[in-house]
Short mmCIF file of C-alpha atoms in Angstrom, two decimals:
data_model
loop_
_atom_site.label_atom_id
_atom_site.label_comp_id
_atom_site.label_asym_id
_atom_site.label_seq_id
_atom_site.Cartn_x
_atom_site.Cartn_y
_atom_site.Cartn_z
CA UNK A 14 0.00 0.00 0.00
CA UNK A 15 1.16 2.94 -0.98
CA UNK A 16 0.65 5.06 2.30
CA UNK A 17 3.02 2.99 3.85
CA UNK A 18 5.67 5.44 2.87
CA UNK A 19 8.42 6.14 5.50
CA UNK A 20 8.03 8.71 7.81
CA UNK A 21 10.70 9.77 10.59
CA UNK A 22 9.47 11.01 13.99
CA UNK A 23 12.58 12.05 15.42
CA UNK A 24 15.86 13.39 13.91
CA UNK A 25 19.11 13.04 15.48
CA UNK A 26 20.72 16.35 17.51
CA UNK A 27 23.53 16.77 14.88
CA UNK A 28 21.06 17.04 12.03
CA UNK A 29 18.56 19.27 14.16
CA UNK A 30 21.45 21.82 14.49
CA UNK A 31 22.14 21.05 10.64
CA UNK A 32 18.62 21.64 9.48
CA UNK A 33 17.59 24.70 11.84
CA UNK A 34 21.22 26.88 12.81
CA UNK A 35 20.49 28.64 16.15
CA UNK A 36 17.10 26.90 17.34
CA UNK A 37 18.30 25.06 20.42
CA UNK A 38 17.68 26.73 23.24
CA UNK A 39 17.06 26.12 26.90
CA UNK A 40 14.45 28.96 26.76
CA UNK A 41 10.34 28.00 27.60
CA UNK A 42 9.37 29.38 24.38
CA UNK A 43 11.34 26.55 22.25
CA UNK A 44 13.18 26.59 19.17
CA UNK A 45 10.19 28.57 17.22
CA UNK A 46 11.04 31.83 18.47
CA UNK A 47 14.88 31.39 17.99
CA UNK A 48 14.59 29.93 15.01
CA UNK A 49 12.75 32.26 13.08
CA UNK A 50 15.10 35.05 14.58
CA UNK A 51 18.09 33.12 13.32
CA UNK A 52 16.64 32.68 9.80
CA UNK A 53 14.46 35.88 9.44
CA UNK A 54 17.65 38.37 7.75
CA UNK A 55 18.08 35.21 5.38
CA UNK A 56 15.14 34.79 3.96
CA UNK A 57 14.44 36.73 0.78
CA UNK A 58 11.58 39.54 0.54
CA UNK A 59 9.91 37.40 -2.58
CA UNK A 60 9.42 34.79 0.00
CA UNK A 61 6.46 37.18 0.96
CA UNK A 62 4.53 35.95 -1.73
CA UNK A 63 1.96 33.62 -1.06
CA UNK A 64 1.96 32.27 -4.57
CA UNK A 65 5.85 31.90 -5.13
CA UNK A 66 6.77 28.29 -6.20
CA UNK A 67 10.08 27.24 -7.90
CA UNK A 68 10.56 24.03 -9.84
CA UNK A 69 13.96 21.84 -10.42
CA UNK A 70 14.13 19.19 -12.92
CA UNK A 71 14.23 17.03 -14.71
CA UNK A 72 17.74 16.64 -15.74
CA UNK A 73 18.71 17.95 -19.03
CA UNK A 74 18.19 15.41 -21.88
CA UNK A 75 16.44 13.42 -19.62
CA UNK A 76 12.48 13.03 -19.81
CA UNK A 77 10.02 14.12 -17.05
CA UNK A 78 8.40 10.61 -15.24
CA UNK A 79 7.79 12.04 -11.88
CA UNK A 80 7.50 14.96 -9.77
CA UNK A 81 7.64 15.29 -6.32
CA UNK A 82 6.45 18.49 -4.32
CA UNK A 83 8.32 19.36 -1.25
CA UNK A 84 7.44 21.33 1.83
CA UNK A 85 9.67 23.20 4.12
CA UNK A 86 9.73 23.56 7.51
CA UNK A 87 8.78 26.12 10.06
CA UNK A 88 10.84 29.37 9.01
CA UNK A 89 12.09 28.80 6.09
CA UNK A 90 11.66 28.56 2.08
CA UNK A 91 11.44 26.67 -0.65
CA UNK A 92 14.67 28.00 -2.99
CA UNK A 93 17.12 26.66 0.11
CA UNK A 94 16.10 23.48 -1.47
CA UNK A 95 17.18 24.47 -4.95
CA UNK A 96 20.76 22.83 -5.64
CA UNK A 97 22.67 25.14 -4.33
CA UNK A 98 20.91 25.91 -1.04
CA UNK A 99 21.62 25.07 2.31
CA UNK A 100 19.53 22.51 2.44
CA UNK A 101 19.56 20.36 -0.79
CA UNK A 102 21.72 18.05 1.01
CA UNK A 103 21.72 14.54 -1.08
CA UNK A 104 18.50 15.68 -2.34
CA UNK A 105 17.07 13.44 -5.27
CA UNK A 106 16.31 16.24 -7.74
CA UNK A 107 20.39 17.30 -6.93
CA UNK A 108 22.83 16.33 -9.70
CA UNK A 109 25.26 13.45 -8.16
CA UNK A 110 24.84 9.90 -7.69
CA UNK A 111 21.56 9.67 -5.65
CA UNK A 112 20.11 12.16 -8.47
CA UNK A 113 16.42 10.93 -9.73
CA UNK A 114 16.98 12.34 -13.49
CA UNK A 115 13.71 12.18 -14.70
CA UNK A 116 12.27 13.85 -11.76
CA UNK A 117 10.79 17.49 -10.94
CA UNK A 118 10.57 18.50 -7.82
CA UNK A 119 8.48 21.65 -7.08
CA UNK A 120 9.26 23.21 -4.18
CA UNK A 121 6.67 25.99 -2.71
CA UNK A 122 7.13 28.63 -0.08
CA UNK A 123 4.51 29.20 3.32
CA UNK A 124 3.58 33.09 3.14
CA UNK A 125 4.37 34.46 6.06
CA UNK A 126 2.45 34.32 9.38
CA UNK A 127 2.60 36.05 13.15
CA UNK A 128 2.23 33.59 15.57
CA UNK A 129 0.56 34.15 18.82
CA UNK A 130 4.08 34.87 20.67
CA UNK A 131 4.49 37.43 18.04
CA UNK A 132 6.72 36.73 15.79
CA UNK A 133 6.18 36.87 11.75
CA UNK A 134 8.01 33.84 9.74
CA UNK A 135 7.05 31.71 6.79
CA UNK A 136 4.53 29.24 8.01
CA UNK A 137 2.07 26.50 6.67
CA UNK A 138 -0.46 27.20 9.38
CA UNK A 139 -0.69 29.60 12.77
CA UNK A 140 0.17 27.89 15.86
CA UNK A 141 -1.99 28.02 18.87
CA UNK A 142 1.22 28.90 20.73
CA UNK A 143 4.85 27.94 20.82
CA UNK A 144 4.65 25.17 23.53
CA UNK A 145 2.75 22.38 20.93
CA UNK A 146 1.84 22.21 17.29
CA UNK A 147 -1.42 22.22 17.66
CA UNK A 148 -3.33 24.52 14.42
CA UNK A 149 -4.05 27.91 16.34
CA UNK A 150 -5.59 29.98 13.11
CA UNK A 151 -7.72 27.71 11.45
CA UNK A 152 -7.77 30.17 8.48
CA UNK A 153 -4.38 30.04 7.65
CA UNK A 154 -4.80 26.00 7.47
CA UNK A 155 -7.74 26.53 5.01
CA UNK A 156 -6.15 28.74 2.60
CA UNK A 157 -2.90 27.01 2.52
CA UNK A 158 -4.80 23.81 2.00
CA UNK A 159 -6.51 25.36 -0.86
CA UNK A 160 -3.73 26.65 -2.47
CA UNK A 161 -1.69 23.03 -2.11
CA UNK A 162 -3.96 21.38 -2.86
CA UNK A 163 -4.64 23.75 -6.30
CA UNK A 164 -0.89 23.00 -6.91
CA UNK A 165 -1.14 19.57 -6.73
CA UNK A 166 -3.91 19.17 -8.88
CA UNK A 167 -2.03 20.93 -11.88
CA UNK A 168 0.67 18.83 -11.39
CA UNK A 169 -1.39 15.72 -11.74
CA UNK A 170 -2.54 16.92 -14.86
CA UNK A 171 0.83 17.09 -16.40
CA UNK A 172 1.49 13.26 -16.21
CA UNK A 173 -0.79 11.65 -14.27
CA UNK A 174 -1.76 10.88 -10.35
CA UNK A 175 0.54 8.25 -9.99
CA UNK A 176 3.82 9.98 -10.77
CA UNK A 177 2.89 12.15 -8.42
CA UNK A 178 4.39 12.48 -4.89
CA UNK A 179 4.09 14.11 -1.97
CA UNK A 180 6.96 15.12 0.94
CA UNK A 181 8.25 17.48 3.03
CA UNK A 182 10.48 18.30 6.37
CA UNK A 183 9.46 19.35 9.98
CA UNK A 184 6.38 21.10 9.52
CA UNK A 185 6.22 20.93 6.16
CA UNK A 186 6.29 16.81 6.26
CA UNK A 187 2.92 17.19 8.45
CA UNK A 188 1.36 19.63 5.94
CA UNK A 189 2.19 17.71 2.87
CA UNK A 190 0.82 14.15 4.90
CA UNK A 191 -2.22 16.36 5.24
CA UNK A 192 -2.79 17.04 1.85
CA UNK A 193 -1.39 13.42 0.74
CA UNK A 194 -4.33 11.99 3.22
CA UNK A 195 -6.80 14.02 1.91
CA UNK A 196 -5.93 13.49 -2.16
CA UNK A 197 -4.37 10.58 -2.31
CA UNK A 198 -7.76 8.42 -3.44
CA UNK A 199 -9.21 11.03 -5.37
CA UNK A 200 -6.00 11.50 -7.26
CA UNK A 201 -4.04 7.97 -7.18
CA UNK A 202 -1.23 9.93 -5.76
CA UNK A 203 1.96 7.78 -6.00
CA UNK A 204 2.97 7.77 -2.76
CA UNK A 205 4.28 9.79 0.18
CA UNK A 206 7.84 10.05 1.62
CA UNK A 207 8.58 12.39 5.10
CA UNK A 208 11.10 13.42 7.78
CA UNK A 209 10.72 14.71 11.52
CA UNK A 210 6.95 15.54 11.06
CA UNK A 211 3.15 14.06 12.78
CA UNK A 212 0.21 12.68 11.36
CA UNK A 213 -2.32 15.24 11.14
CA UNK A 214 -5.27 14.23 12.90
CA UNK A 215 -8.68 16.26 14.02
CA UNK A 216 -7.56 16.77 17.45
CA UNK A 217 -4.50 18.93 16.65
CA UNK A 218 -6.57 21.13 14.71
CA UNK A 219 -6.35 19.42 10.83
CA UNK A 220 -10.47 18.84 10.94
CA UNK A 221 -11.87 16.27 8.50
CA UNK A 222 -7.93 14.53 8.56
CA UNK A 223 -9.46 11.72 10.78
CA UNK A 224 -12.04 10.72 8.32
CA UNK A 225 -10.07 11.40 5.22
CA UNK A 226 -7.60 8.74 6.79
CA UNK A 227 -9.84 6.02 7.29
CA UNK A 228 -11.17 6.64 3.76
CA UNK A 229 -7.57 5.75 2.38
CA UNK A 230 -6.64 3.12 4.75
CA UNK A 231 -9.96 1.81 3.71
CA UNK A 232 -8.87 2.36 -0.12
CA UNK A 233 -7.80 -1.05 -1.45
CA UNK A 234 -6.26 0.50 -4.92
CA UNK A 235 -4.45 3.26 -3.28
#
């Protein structure tokens, strides 16, 4: 089945510091706070766009089989995936030998948000505050749902639900599951793939997750 992608719960300390420079702290607020501080003079103006997307791949000379679309995490952006950004890492849409040549990765940015402890950083959905991820502004959940779930639509249509994936880090692996869950049956989606995120479920605020769940586990094709 295909929603028996891997997901990762945890990540280890020396890739937390990797991922997210400056977030540890000993502080009762958390990492969200330092975090976005940390990453706020880095990320470009543009990023303020709600509608800004950018797109890598496929490889040139090489035809277009797949496409993945990526989320990022809490506080940051989608072009520090790009293949020379901090954080394509051994990406698979990154030239090299774990490179997936025939795939395009899009990879959107989160407009930006203030969060109840006031600060204002690129963000898939308002917190209810910075102690637990629980979805604070409902609102912000529906219109980025609506606008992934717009993106993923036209990307179906270019080859097809089943070369279609969906993924994503930290906050942005719980956001993509989210729209993965939801999609998935309508669409055939081709699968889901994760790291450091939650399953979204009603009581943390993603209403109608539950029974869009039970709909796919249910879904003997998918």
């Amino acid at each position: 089945r295909r929603f028996k992608a891997p997901v990762i719960f945890a990540a280890c300390l020396q890739c937390y510091r990797m991922l997210t420079p400056g977030c540890l702290t000993s502080k009762p607020q958390g990492a969200f706070v330092v975090c976005q501080r940390a990453q706020r003079r880095r990320l470009p103006q543009k990023a303020k766009s709600d509608n800004l997307e950018v797109a890598v791949g496929p490889a040139s000379g090489y035809e277009h089989t797949c496409t993945l679309v990526y989320l990022h995490g809490y506080c940051r952006c989608g072009s520090e995936y790009l293949p020379k950004g901090p954080l394509a890492f051994c990406m698979p849409w990154v030239a090299g030998g774990d490179q997936a040549r025939g795939l395009r990765a899009v990879l959107p940015t989160a407009q930006f948000l203030e969060q109840p402890w006031g600060e204002n950083s690129t963000s898939w959905y308002g917190y209810a505050s910075p102690n637990h991820n629980r979805v604070g502004d409902p609102q912000s959940l529906a219109e980025t749902r609506r606008r992934l779930d717009a993106l993923v639509r036209q990307e179906v249509s270019r080859l097809g639900g089943r070369q279609v994936f969906l993924g994503g880090a930290s906050q942005g692996c719980t956001m993509a599951l989210d729209v993965y869950i939801r999609l998935a049956s309508e669409l055939e989606l081709g699968g889901f793939v994760g790291s450091v995120g939650f399953v979204p479920t009603d009581s943390k605020g993603f209403l109608g997750s539950n029974r869009a769940l039970r709909k796919l586990l249910a879904d003997k094709e998918q």
